[in-house]
mmCIF file of C-alpha atoms in Angstrom:
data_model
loop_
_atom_site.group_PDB
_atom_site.id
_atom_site.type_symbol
_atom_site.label_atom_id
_atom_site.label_comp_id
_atom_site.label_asym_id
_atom_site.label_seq_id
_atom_site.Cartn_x
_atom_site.Cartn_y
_atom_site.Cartn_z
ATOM 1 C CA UNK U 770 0.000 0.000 0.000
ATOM 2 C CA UNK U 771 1.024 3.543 -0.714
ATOM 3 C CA UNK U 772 0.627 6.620 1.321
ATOM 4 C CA UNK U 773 1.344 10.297 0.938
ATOM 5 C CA UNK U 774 0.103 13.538 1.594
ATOM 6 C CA UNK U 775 -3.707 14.336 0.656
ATOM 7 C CA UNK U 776 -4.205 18.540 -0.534
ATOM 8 C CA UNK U 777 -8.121 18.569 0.183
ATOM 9 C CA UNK U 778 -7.561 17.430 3.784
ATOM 10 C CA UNK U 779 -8.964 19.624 6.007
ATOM 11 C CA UNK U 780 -7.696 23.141 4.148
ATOM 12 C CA UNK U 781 -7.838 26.421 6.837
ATOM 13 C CA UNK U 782 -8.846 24.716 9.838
ATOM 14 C CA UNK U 783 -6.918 25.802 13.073
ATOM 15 C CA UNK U 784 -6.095 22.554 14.574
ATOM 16 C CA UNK U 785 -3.691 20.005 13.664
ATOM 17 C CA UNK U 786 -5.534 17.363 11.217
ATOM 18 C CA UNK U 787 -5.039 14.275 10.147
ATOM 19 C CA UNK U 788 -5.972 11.052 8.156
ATOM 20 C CA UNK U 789 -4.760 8.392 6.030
ATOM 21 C CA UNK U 790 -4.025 8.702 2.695
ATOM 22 C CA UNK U 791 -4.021 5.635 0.495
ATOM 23 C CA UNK U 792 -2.458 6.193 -2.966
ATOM 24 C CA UNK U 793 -3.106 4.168 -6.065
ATOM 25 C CA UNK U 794 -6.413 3.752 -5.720
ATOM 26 C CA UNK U 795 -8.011 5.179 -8.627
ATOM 27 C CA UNK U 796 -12.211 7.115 -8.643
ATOM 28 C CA UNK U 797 -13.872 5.939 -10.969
ATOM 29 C CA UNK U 798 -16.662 7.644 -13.024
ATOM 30 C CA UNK U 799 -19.067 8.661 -10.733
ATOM 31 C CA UNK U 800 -17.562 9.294 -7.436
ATOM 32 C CA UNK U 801 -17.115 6.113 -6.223
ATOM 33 C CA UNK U 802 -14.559 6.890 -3.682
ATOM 34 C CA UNK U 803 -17.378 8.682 -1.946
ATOM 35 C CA UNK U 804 -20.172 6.276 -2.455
ATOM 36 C CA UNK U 805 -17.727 3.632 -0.946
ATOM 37 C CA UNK U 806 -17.371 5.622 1.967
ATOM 38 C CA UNK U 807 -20.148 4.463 3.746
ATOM 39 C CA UNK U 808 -19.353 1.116 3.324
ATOM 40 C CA UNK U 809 -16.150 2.071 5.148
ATOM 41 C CA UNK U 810 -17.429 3.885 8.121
ATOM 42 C CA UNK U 811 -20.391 1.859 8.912
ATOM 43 C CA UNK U 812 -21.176 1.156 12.299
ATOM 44 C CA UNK U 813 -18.230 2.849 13.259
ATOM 45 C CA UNK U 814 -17.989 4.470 17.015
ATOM 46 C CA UNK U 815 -20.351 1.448 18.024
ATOM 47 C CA UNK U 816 -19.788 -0.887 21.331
ATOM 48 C CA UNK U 817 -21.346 -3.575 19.642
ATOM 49 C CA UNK U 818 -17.899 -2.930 17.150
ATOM 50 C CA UNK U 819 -17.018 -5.191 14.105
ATOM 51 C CA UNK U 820 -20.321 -7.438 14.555
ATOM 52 C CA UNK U 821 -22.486 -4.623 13.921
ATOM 53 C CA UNK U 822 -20.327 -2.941 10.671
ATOM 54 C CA UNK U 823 -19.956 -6.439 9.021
ATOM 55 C CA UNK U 824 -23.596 -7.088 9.750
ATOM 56 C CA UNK U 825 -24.823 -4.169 8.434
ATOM 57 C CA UNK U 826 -23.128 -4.396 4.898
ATOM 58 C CA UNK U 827 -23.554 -8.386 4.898
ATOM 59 C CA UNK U 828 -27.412 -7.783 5.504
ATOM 60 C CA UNK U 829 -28.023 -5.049 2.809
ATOM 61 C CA UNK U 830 -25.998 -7.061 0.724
ATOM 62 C CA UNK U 831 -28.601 -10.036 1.489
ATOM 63 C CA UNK U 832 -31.317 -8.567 -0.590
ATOM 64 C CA UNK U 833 -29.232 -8.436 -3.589
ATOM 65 C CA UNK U 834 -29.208 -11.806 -5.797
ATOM 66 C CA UNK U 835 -25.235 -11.700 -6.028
ATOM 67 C CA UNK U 836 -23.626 -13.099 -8.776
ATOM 68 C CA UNK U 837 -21.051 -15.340 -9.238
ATOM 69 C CA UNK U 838 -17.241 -13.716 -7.567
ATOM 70 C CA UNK U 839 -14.132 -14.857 -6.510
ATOM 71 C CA UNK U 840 -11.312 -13.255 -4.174
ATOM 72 C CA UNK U 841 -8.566 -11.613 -6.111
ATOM 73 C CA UNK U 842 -6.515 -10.716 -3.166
ATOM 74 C CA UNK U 843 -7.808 -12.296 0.499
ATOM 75 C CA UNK U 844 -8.056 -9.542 2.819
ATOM 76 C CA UNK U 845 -4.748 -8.714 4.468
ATOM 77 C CA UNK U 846 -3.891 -6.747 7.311
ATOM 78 C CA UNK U 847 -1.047 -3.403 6.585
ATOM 79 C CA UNK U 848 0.140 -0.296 7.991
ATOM 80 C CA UNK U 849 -0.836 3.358 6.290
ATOM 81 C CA UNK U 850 0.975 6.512 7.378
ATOM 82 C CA UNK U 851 -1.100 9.237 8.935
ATOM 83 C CA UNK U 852 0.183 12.827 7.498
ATOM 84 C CA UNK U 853 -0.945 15.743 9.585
ATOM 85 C CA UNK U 854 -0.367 19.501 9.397
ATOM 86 C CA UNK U 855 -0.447 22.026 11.808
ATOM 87 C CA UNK U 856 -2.859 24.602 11.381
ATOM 88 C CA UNK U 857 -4.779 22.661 8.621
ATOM 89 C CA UNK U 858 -2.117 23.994 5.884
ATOM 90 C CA UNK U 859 0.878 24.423 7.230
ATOM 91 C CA UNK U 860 4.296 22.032 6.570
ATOM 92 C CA UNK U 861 3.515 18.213 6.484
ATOM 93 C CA UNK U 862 4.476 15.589 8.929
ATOM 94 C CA UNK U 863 4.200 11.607 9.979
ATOM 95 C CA UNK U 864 1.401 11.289 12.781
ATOM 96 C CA UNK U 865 1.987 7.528 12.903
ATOM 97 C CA UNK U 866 0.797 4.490 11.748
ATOM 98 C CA UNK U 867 -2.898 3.152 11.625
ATOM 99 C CA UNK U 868 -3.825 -0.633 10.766
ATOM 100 C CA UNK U 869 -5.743 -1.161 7.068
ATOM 101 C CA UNK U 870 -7.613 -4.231 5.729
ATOM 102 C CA UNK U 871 -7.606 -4.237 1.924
ATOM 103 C CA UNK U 872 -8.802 -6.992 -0.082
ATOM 104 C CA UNK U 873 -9.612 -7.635 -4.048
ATOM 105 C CA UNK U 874 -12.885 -9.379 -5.410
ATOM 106 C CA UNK U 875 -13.505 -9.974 -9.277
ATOM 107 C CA UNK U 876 -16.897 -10.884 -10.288
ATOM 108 C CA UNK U 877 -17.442 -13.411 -12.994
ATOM 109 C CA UNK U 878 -18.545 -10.849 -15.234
ATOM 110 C CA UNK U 879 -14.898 -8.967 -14.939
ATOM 111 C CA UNK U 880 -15.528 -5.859 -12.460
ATOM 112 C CA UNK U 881 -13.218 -5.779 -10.258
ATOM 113 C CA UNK U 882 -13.362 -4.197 -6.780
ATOM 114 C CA UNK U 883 -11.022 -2.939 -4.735
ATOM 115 C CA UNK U 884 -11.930 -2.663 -0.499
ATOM 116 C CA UNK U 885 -9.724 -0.656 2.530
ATOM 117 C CA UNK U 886 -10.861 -0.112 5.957
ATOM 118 C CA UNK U 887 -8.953 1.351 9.009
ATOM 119 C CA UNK U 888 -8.563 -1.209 11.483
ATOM 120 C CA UNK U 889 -7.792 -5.376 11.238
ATOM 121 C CA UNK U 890 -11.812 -6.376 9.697
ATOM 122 C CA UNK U 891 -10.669 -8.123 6.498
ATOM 123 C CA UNK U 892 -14.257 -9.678 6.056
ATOM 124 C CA UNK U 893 -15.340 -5.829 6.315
ATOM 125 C CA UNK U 894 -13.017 -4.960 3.474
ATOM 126 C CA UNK U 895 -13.706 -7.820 1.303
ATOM 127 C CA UNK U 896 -17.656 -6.792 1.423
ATOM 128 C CA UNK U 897 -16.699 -3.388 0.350
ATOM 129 C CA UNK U 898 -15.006 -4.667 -2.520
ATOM 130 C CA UNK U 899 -17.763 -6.952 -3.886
ATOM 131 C CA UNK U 900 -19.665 -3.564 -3.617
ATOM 132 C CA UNK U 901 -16.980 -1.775 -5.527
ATOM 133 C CA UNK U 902 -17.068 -4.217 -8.363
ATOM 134 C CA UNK U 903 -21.043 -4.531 -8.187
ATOM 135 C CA UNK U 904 -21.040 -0.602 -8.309
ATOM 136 C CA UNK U 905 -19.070 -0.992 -11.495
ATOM 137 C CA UNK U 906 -21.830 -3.366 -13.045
ATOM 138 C CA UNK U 907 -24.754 -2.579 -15.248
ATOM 139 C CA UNK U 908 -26.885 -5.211 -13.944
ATOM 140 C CA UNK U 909 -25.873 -4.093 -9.955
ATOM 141 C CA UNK U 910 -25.220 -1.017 -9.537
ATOM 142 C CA UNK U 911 -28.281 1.114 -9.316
ATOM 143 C CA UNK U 912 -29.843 -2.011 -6.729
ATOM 144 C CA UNK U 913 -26.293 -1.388 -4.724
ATOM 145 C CA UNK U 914 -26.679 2.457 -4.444
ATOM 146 C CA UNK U 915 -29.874 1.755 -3.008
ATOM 147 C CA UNK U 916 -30.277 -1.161 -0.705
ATOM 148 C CA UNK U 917 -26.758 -0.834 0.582
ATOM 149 C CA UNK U 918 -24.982 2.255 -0.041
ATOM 150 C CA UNK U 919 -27.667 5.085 0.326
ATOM 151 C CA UNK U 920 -28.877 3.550 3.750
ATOM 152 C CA UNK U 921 -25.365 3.675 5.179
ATOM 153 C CA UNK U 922 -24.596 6.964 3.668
ATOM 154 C CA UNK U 923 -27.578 8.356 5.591
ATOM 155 C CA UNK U 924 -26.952 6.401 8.676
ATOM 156 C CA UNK U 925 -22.854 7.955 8.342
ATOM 157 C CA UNK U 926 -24.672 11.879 7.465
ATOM 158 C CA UNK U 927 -27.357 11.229 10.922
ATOM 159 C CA UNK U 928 -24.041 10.213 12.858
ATOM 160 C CA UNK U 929 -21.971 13.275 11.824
ATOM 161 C CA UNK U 930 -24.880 16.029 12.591
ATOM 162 C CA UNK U 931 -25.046 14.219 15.968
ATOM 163 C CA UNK U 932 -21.482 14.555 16.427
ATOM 164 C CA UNK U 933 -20.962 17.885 15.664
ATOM 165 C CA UNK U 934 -24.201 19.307 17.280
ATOM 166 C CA UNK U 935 -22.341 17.791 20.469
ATOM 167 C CA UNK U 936 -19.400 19.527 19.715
ATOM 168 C CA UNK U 937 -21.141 22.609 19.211
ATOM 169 C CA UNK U 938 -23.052 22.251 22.472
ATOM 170 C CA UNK U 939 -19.158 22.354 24.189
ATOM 171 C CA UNK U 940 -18.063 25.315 22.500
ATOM 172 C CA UNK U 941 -16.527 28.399 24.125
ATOM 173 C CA UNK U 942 -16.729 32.143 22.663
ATOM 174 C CA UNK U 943 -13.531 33.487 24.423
ATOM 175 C CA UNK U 944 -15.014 37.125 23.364
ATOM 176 C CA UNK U 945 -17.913 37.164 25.114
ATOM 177 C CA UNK U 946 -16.127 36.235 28.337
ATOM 178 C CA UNK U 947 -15.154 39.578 30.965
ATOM 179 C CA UNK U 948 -11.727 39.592 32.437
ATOM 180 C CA UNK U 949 -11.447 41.198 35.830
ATOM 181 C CA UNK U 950 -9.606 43.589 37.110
ATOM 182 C CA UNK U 951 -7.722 43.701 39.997
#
């Protein structure tokens, strides 16, 4: 796996950010970097953990007659560099190290899909790459965006307002605040 720096992270924030940065993984037509995205982040922040993410995917999946596919690559286990700048734009540097699953699935048909995930779940990231290469399909595709993608997608956007409405709740306006004298 390849790693490097990523120029839409995060531009003019004020904090330090950070995230991996897979290269050689190319979008295809239609943004499916982003549509695959859900399949990556689903169920995450969960106690219930892996169970629940796998579950989710292998469920959605369920109503889908599949057709024929075989592994290309079984899912392994790896190491991506995090890349962080300070400020949100200022000079590069190496965070650390965060654990990947990628795996490779080819359906009979000849799509081939391609699936990464942060943390050790290679059954995770072999289910996101049969829904890469069904994505890629004419027959699949449009039954994939819907009964699997679309629902996690929302399920990611509901778990991101939450998130930042509680962040918001926490925030401090050092303006409005009255130093005393004395």
């Amino acid at each position: 796996m390849r790693h490097g720096h990523d120029p839409t992270s995060q531009q003019g924030s004020r904090h330090c950010s950070a995230r991996p940065v897979v290269r050689g993984v190319r979008d295809r037509a239609g943004g499916a970097a982003e549509k695959l995205e859900a399949l990556a982040k689903a169920g995450a922040g969960r106690p219930i953990g892996r169970l629940a993410e796998v579950g989710e995917i292998a469920a959605r999946l369920r109503t889908i007659s599949l057709p024929g596919h075989q592994d290309l690559r079984e899912p392994e286990n790896g190491l991506v560099m995090l890349r962080g700048r300070v400020g949100g734009d200022g000079a590069p540097f190496n965070l650390g190290e965060a654990t990947v699953s990628r795996a490779a699935v080819q359906l009979a048909s000849g799509e081939v899909g391609f699936g990464y995930t942060l943390g050790r779940d290679g059954e995770k990231a072999r289910l996101i790459a049969l829904c890469d290469a069904l994505v890629q399909s004419r027959d699949f595709g449009a039954a994939v965006e819907r009964d699997v993608i679309a629902p996690l997608r929302e399920q990611l956007m509901i778990r991101r307002k939450q998130a930042a409405e509680e962040t918001a709740a926490t925030k401090v306006d050092f303006y409005t605040m009255v130093r005393g004298e004395g």
